[in-house]
PDB file of C-alpha atoms in Angstrom:
ATOM      1  CA  UNK A  14      81.770 -70.874 172.032  1.00 41.00           C
ATOM      2  CA  UNK A  15      80.347 -69.273 168.958  1.00 41.00           C
ATOM      3  CA  UNK A  16      78.948 -65.763 168.982  1.00 41.00           C
ATOM      4  CA  UNK A  17      75.136 -65.896 168.861  1.00 42.00           C
ATOM      5  CA  UNK A  18      73.195 -64.416 166.005  1.00 41.00           C
ATOM      6  CA  UNK A  19      69.737 -64.676 167.528  1.00 42.00           C
ATOM      7  CA  UNK A  20      68.034 -65.016 170.868  1.00 38.00           C
ATOM      8  CA  UNK A  21      64.911 -66.999 171.795  1.00 38.00           C
ATOM      9  CA  UNK A  22      61.475 -65.382 171.469  1.00 38.00           C
ATOM     10  CA  UNK A  23      60.431 -63.395 174.471  1.00 36.00           C
ATOM     11  CA  UNK A  24      57.181 -61.817 175.659  1.00 37.00           C
ATOM     12  CA  UNK A  25      56.241 -58.239 174.869  1.00 35.00           C
ATOM     13  CA  UNK A  26      54.557 -55.444 176.789  1.00 36.00           C
ATOM     14  CA  UNK A  27      52.828 -52.161 176.026  1.00 37.00           C
ATOM     15  CA  UNK A  28      54.089 -48.960 177.635  1.00 39.00           C
ATOM     16  CA  UNK A  29      51.679 -46.122 178.441  1.00 39.00           C
ATOM     17  CA  UNK A  30      52.043 -42.405 179.015  1.00 35.00           C
ATOM     18  CA  UNK A  31      51.440 -43.140 182.699  1.00 41.00           C
ATOM     19  CA  UNK A  32      54.652 -45.153 182.814  1.00 44.00           C
ATOM     20  CA  UNK A  33      56.653 -42.197 181.533  1.00 40.00           C
ATOM     21  CA  UNK A  34      54.947 -39.878 184.001  1.00 39.00           C
ATOM     22  CA  UNK A  35      55.873 -42.243 186.816  1.00 43.00           C
ATOM     23  CA  UNK A  36      59.499 -42.086 185.729  1.00 41.00           C
ATOM     24  CA  UNK A  37      59.511 -38.292 185.861  1.00 38.00           C
ATOM     25  CA  UNK A  38      57.907 -38.344 189.304  1.00 39.00           C
ATOM     26  CA  UNK A  39      60.465 -40.829 190.575  1.00 37.00           C
ATOM     27  CA  UNK A  40      63.382 -38.826 189.231  1.00 35.00           C
ATOM     28  CA  UNK A  41      62.216 -35.632 190.882  1.00 35.00           C
ATOM     29  CA  UNK A  42      62.093 -37.234 194.328  1.00 34.00           C
ATOM     30  CA  UNK A  43      65.811 -37.994 194.651  1.00 32.00           C
ATOM     31  CA  UNK A  44      67.457 -37.185 197.984  1.00 32.00           C
ATOM     32  CA  UNK A  45      70.963 -37.060 199.367  1.00 34.00           C
ATOM     33  CA  UNK A  46      72.110 -40.612 200.138  1.00 34.00           C
ATOM     34  CA  UNK A  47      73.985 -39.784 203.326  1.00 31.00           C
ATOM     35  CA  UNK A  48      71.062 -38.033 204.971  1.00 30.00           C
ATOM     36  CA  UNK A  49      68.734 -40.886 204.069  1.00 33.00           C
ATOM     37  CA  UNK A  50      70.944 -43.514 205.692  1.00 33.00           C
ATOM     38  CA  UNK A  51      71.098 -41.363 208.798  1.00 31.00           C
ATOM     39  CA  UNK A  52      67.331 -41.056 208.892  1.00 32.00           C
ATOM     40  CA  UNK A  53      66.942 -44.819 208.534  1.00 34.00           C
ATOM     41  CA  UNK A  54      69.304 -45.557 211.415  1.00 31.00           C
ATOM     42  CA  UNK A  55      73.043 -45.999 211.747  1.00 30.00           C
ATOM     43  CA  UNK A  56      72.868 -49.815 211.798  1.00 35.00           C
ATOM     44  CA  UNK A  57      71.474 -52.054 209.044  1.00 38.00           C
ATOM     45  CA  UNK A  58      71.557 -55.159 211.247  1.00 47.00           C
ATOM     46  CA  UNK A  59      68.627 -56.680 213.089  1.00 56.00           C
ATOM     47  CA  UNK A  60      65.189 -56.542 211.477  1.00 79.00           C
ATOM     48  CA  UNK A  61      65.142 -56.502 207.684  1.00 88.00           C
ATOM     49  CA  UNK A  62      64.885 -53.086 206.052  1.00 94.00           C
ATOM     50  CA  UNK A  63      64.075 -52.270 202.455  1.00 97.00           C
ATOM     51  CA  UNK A  64      65.438 -49.342 200.443  1.00 98.00           C
ATOM     52  CA  UNK A  65      64.405 -47.673 197.213  1.00 98.00           C
ATOM     53  CA  UNK A  66      66.904 -46.877 194.461  1.00 98.00           C
ATOM     54  CA  UNK A  67      66.726 -45.059 191.143  1.00 98.00           C
ATOM     55  CA  UNK A  68      68.991 -45.349 188.100  1.00 98.00           C
ATOM     56  CA  UNK A  69      68.848 -43.044 185.079  1.00 98.00           C
ATOM     57  CA  UNK A  70      69.896 -45.219 182.142  1.00 98.00           C
ATOM     58  CA  UNK A  71      71.825 -43.673 179.261  1.00 97.00           C
ATOM     59  CA  UNK A  72      73.598 -45.191 176.308  1.00 96.00           C
ATOM     60  CA  UNK A  73      77.035 -46.539 177.161  1.00 95.00           C
ATOM     61  CA  UNK A  74      79.612 -44.405 175.268  1.00 94.00           C
ATOM     62  CA  UNK A  75      81.171 -47.656 174.001  1.00 94.00           C
ATOM     63  CA  UNK A  76      77.995 -48.255 172.003  1.00 95.00           C
ATOM     64  CA  UNK A  77      78.576 -45.286 169.695  1.00 91.00           C
ATOM     65  CA  UNK A  78      79.854 -47.502 166.890  1.00 94.00           C
ATOM     66  CA  UNK A  79      78.546 -47.348 163.283  1.00 95.00           C
ATOM     67  CA  UNK A  80      75.222 -49.013 162.493  1.00 95.00           C
ATOM     68  CA  UNK A  81      74.426 -49.895 166.102  1.00 97.00           C
ATOM     69  CA  UNK A  82      70.602 -50.244 166.196  1.00 97.00           C
ATOM     70  CA  UNK A  83      70.552 -49.420 169.928  1.00 97.00           C
ATOM     71  CA  UNK A  84      72.779 -46.319 169.971  1.00 95.00           C
ATOM     72  CA  UNK A  85      69.936 -43.988 171.042  1.00 95.00           C
ATOM     73  CA  UNK A  86      68.603 -46.063 173.928  1.00 97.00           C
ATOM     74  CA  UNK A  87      67.687 -44.355 177.214  1.00 98.00           C
ATOM     75  CA  UNK A  88      65.409 -44.969 180.178  1.00 98.00           C
ATOM     76  CA  UNK A  89      65.299 -45.596 183.911  1.00 98.00           C
ATOM     77  CA  UNK A  90      65.164 -48.327 186.538  1.00 98.00           C
ATOM     78  CA  UNK A  91      63.669 -48.271 190.039  1.00 98.00           C
ATOM     79  CA  UNK A  92      64.622 -50.937 192.585  1.00 98.00           C
ATOM     80  CA  UNK A  93      63.534 -52.093 196.030  1.00 98.00           C
ATOM     81  CA  UNK A  94      66.380 -53.922 197.755  1.00 98.00           C
ATOM     82  CA  UNK A  95      65.977 -55.486 201.197  1.00 97.00           C
ATOM     83  CA  UNK A  96      68.528 -56.529 203.807  1.00 94.00           C
ATOM     84  CA  UNK A  97      66.879 -59.976 203.962  1.00 93.00           C
ATOM     85  CA  UNK A  98      68.294 -60.450 200.448  1.00 88.00           C
ATOM     86  CA  UNK A  99      65.164 -59.893 198.371  1.00 93.00           C
ATOM     87  CA  UNK A 100      65.364 -57.540 195.391  1.00 96.00           C
ATOM     88  CA  UNK A 101      62.941 -56.335 192.713  1.00 98.00           C
ATOM     89  CA  UNK A 102      63.431 -53.776 189.939  1.00 98.00           C
ATOM     90  CA  UNK A 103      61.240 -52.190 187.264  1.00 98.00           C
ATOM     91  CA  UNK A 104      62.662 -50.621 184.125  1.00 98.00           C
ATOM     92  CA  UNK A 105      61.416 -48.628 181.141  1.00 98.00           C
ATOM     93  CA  UNK A 106      63.678 -48.299 178.098  1.00 98.00           C
ATOM     94  CA  UNK A 107      63.120 -46.400 174.855  1.00 98.00           C
ATOM     95  CA  UNK A 108      64.888 -46.132 171.530  1.00 97.00           C
ATOM     96  CA  UNK A 109      66.371 -49.620 171.119  1.00 97.00           C
ATOM     97  CA  UNK A 110      65.738 -52.361 168.566  1.00 97.00           C
ATOM     98  CA  UNK A 111      67.806 -55.511 169.151  1.00 98.00           C
ATOM     99  CA  UNK A 112      66.847 -58.118 171.746  1.00 98.00           C
ATOM    100  CA  UNK A 113      67.502 -57.416 175.420  1.00 98.00           C
ATOM    101  CA  UNK A 114      69.483 -60.429 176.642  1.00 98.00           C
ATOM    102  CA  UNK A 115      70.614 -59.538 180.184  1.00 98.00           C
ATOM    103  CA  UNK A 116      70.274 -57.010 182.993  1.00 98.00           C
ATOM    104  CA  UNK A 117      72.283 -56.737 186.192  1.00 98.00           C
ATOM    105  CA  UNK A 118      73.427 -54.613 189.084  1.00 98.00           C
ATOM    106  CA  UNK A 119      77.213 -54.329 188.757  1.00 98.00           C
ATOM    107  CA  UNK A 120      79.911 -53.302 191.225  1.00 98.00           C
ATOM    108  CA  UNK A 121      82.434 -50.885 189.693  1.00 98.00           C
ATOM    109  CA  UNK A 122      86.061 -51.907 190.189  1.00 96.00           C
ATOM    110  CA  UNK A 123      89.511 -50.432 189.645  1.00 93.00           C
ATOM    111  CA  UNK A 124      91.447 -47.286 190.618  1.00 92.00           C
ATOM    112  CA  UNK A 125      89.156 -44.286 191.174  1.00 94.00           C
ATOM    113  CA  UNK A 126      86.180 -46.471 190.215  1.00 96.00           C
ATOM    114  CA  UNK A 127      82.583 -45.344 190.508  1.00 96.00           C
ATOM    115  CA  UNK A 128      79.271 -46.519 189.104  1.00 97.00           C
ATOM    116  CA  UNK A 129      78.975 -43.616 186.690  1.00 96.00           C
ATOM    117  CA  UNK A 130      81.721 -44.595 184.255  1.00 93.00           C
ATOM    118  CA  UNK A 131      83.679 -47.619 185.551  1.00 96.00           C
ATOM    119  CA  UNK A 132      82.934 -51.252 184.831  1.00 97.00           C
ATOM    120  CA  UNK A 133      82.890 -54.319 187.055  1.00 97.00           C
ATOM    121  CA  UNK A 134      81.270 -57.719 187.608  1.00 97.00           C
ATOM    122  CA  UNK A 135      77.529 -58.378 187.929  1.00 98.00           C
ATOM    123  CA  UNK A 136      76.527 -59.010 191.538  1.00 98.00           C
ATOM    124  CA  UNK A 137      72.777 -59.439 190.909  1.00 98.00           C
ATOM    125  CA  UNK A 138      70.942 -60.769 187.860  1.00 98.00           C
ATOM    126  CA  UNK A 139      67.507 -59.525 186.876  1.00 98.00           C
ATOM    127  CA  UNK A 140      65.844 -60.303 183.531  1.00 98.00           C
ATOM    128  CA  UNK A 141      67.812 -62.126 180.848  1.00 98.00           C
ATOM    129  CA  UNK A 142      68.227 -65.172 178.641  1.00 98.00           C
ATOM    130  CA  UNK A 143      69.717 -68.415 179.972  1.00 98.00           C
ATOM    131  CA  UNK A 144      70.462 -69.677 176.441  1.00 98.00           C
ATOM    132  CA  UNK A 145      73.936 -71.020 175.756  1.00 97.00           C
ATOM    133  CA  UNK A 146      76.192 -68.570 173.928  1.00 97.00           C
ATOM    134  CA  UNK A 147      74.764 -65.488 175.618  1.00 98.00           C
ATOM    135  CA  UNK A 148      75.842 -63.711 178.839  1.00 98.00           C
ATOM    136  CA  UNK A 149      75.938 -66.459 181.470  1.00 97.00           C
ATOM    137  CA  UNK A 150      77.559 -65.654 184.815  1.00 97.00           C
ATOM    138  CA  UNK A 151      76.764 -68.790 186.798  1.00 96.00           C
ATOM    139  CA  UNK A 152      73.366 -67.696 188.133  1.00 97.00           C
ATOM    140  CA  UNK A 153      70.116 -68.107 186.197  1.00 97.00           C
ATOM    141  CA  UNK A 154      68.037 -65.112 185.169  1.00 98.00           C
ATOM    142  CA  UNK A 155      64.661 -65.400 186.910  1.00 95.00           C
ATOM    143  CA  UNK A 156      62.671 -64.203 183.886  1.00 97.00           C
ATOM    144  CA  UNK A 157      63.360 -63.336 180.229  1.00 98.00           C
ATOM    145  CA  UNK A 158      63.449 -59.654 179.373  1.00 98.00           C
ATOM    146  CA  UNK A 159      60.338 -58.118 177.861  1.00 98.00           C
ATOM    147  CA  UNK A 160      61.222 -56.947 174.360  1.00 98.00           C
ATOM    148  CA  UNK A 161      60.520 -53.796 172.362  1.00 98.00           C
ATOM    149  CA  UNK A 162      56.955 -52.776 171.503  1.00 97.00           C
ATOM    150  CA  UNK A 163      56.428 -49.481 169.661  1.00 96.00           C
ATOM    151  CA  UNK A 164      59.966 -48.428 170.558  1.00 96.00           C
ATOM    152  CA  UNK A 165      59.733 -49.172 174.286  1.00 98.00           C
ATOM    153  CA  UNK A 166      60.561 -52.102 176.581  1.00 98.00           C
ATOM    154  CA  UNK A 167      58.885 -52.180 179.988  1.00 98.00           C
ATOM    155  CA  UNK A 168      60.215 -54.800 182.402  1.00 98.00           C
ATOM    156  CA  UNK A 169      58.099 -54.820 185.553  1.00 98.00           C
ATOM    157  CA  UNK A 170      58.990 -56.192 188.984  1.00 98.00           C
ATOM    158  CA  UNK A 171      62.038 -58.215 187.920  1.00 98.00           C
ATOM    159  CA  UNK A 172      63.257 -60.474 190.735  1.00 97.00           C
ATOM    160  CA  UNK A 173      66.932 -60.182 191.603  1.00 97.00           C
ATOM    161  CA  UNK A 174      69.195 -63.239 191.865  1.00 95.00           C
ATOM    162  CA  UNK A 175      72.574 -62.957 193.607  1.00 96.00           C
ATOM    163  CA  UNK A 176      75.515 -64.122 191.453  1.00 97.00           C
ATOM    164  CA  UNK A 177      77.575 -66.474 193.675  1.00 96.00           C
ATOM    165  CA  UNK A 178      80.740 -66.133 191.564  1.00 96.00           C
ATOM    166  CA  UNK A 179      80.951 -62.424 192.419  1.00 97.00           C
ATOM    167  CA  UNK A 180      79.620 -62.514 195.988  1.00 96.00           C
ATOM    168  CA  UNK A 181      82.120 -64.878 197.572  1.00 95.00           C
ATOM    169  CA  UNK A 182      82.099 -64.480 201.353  1.00 94.00           C
ATOM    170  CA  UNK A 183      78.956 -62.319 201.283  1.00 94.00           C
ATOM    171  CA  UNK A 184      75.329 -63.219 201.910  1.00 93.00           C
ATOM    172  CA  UNK A 185      72.624 -61.634 199.767  1.00 93.00           C
ATOM    173  CA  UNK A 186      71.710 -59.390 202.700  1.00 93.00           C
ATOM    174  CA  UNK A 187      75.310 -58.257 203.149  1.00 95.00           C
ATOM    175  CA  UNK A 188      75.480 -57.334 199.471  1.00 96.00           C
ATOM    176  CA  UNK A 189      72.345 -55.222 199.850  1.00 96.00           C
ATOM    177  CA  UNK A 190      73.838 -53.544 202.923  1.00 96.00           C
ATOM    178  CA  UNK A 191      76.923 -52.616 200.908  1.00 97.00           C
ATOM    179  CA  UNK A 192      74.772 -51.178 198.108  1.00 97.00           C
ATOM    180  CA  UNK A 193      72.971 -49.038 200.689  1.00 97.00           C
ATOM    181  CA  UNK A 194      76.286 -47.802 202.113  1.00 97.00           C
ATOM    182  CA  UNK A 195      78.010 -47.244 198.741  1.00 97.00           C
ATOM    183  CA  UNK A 196      75.361 -46.774 196.043  1.00 98.00           C
ATOM    184  CA  UNK A 197      77.763 -44.640 193.968  1.00 98.00           C
ATOM    185  CA  UNK A 198      79.865 -47.766 193.381  1.00 98.00           C
ATOM    186  CA  UNK A 199      77.020 -49.704 191.766  1.00 98.00           C
ATOM    187  CA  UNK A 200      75.203 -49.345 188.466  1.00 98.00           C
ATOM    188  CA  UNK A 201      72.250 -50.943 186.700  1.00 98.00           C
ATOM    189  CA  UNK A 202      73.064 -52.276 183.254  1.00 98.00           C
ATOM    190  CA  UNK A 203      71.133 -53.666 180.262  1.00 98.00           C
ATOM    191  CA  UNK A 204      72.801 -55.747 177.534  1.00 98.00           C
ATOM    192  CA  UNK A 205      71.480 -56.089 173.984  1.00 98.00           C
ATOM    193  CA  UNK A 206      72.149 -58.767 171.387  1.00 98.00           C
ATOM    194  CA  UNK A 207      73.694 -56.206 169.031  1.00 97.00           C
ATOM    195  CA  UNK A 208      76.141 -55.099 171.731  1.00 97.00           C
ATOM    196  CA  UNK A 209      77.019 -58.691 172.648  1.00 98.00           C
ATOM    197  CA  UNK A 210      77.666 -59.615 169.024  1.00 97.00           C
ATOM    198  CA  UNK A 211      79.837 -56.527 168.540  1.00 97.00           C
ATOM    199  CA  UNK A 212      81.953 -56.835 171.713  1.00 96.00           C
ATOM    200  CA  UNK A 213      81.994 -60.640 172.061  1.00 97.00           C
ATOM    201  CA  UNK A 214      83.449 -62.303 174.094  1.00 96.00           C
ATOM    202  CA  UNK A 215      83.666 -59.383 176.585  1.00 95.00           C
ATOM    203  CA  UNK A 216      80.241 -57.922 177.401  1.00 95.00           C
ATOM    204  CA  UNK A 217      79.791 -54.165 177.653  1.00 95.00           C
ATOM    205  CA  UNK A 218      76.373 -52.876 178.659  1.00 94.00           C
ATOM    206  CA  UNK A 219      74.112 -51.174 176.142  1.00 97.00           C
ATOM    207  CA  UNK A 220      72.533 -48.703 178.604  1.00 98.00           C
ATOM    208  CA  UNK A 221      73.621 -48.101 182.191  1.00 98.00           C
ATOM    209  CA  UNK A 222      73.200 -45.776 185.152  1.00 98.00           C
ATOM    210  CA  UNK A 223      74.615 -45.349 188.645  1.00 98.00           C
ATOM    211  CA  UNK A 224      72.359 -46.314 191.550  1.00 98.00           C
ATOM    212  CA  UNK A 225      70.981 -43.460 193.652  1.00 98.00           C
ATOM    213  CA  UNK A 226      69.571 -44.203 197.111  1.00 98.00           C
ATOM    214  CA  UNK A 227      66.142 -42.624 197.523  1.00 97.00           C
ATOM    215  CA  UNK A 228      65.165 -43.678 200.998  1.00 96.00           C
ATOM    216  CA  UNK A 229      63.734 -46.351 203.242  1.00 95.00           C
ATOM    217  CA  UNK A 230      60.902 -48.211 201.525  1.00 93.00           C
ATOM    218  CA  UNK A 231      57.476 -48.113 203.103  1.00 79.00           C
TER     219      UNK A 231
END
């Protein structure tokens, strides 16, 4: 498989000051995960429940290599994940240039792993390219990523798709339940074409952030 040098054209979006204000408001409303789970009930079984998550995205330290066009990228993602298996996330990124080719929720693995600094497999796909030669994990991306406009990329209401290869023995709802119980072990991750070309054939995210449980969704 040859390393790609370009990705297919993708739609663009315009980001407003209101979007940035919404990010600041979301960030300020974070709560302690343990107390939230207690407030929502000790059992996640029975009727479906939905939970809100926040992820502050910062440049992956591995991306601090010379001439990386995306080395100053930052942003945030908010997600609504439900125990019936449905998932939607919205993200706003700033400071990047090369095409966004994949986004996922990953589970950190390894000794002393956590979602802040450890890596692991993607368990849910969000926006991305299904073109051969890019980051394909066995599950299609529901939509292509919106690309950069005036230095920002705003991907709204991305539908999540469970990756069967990394959810063996788990239903989509069970994966969501585990994210609710252990959000510190999961992180949201965006991949860029520049990063993929540099690290090929092993993908390392461009910008990532640990998931933080905010509460039960209305």
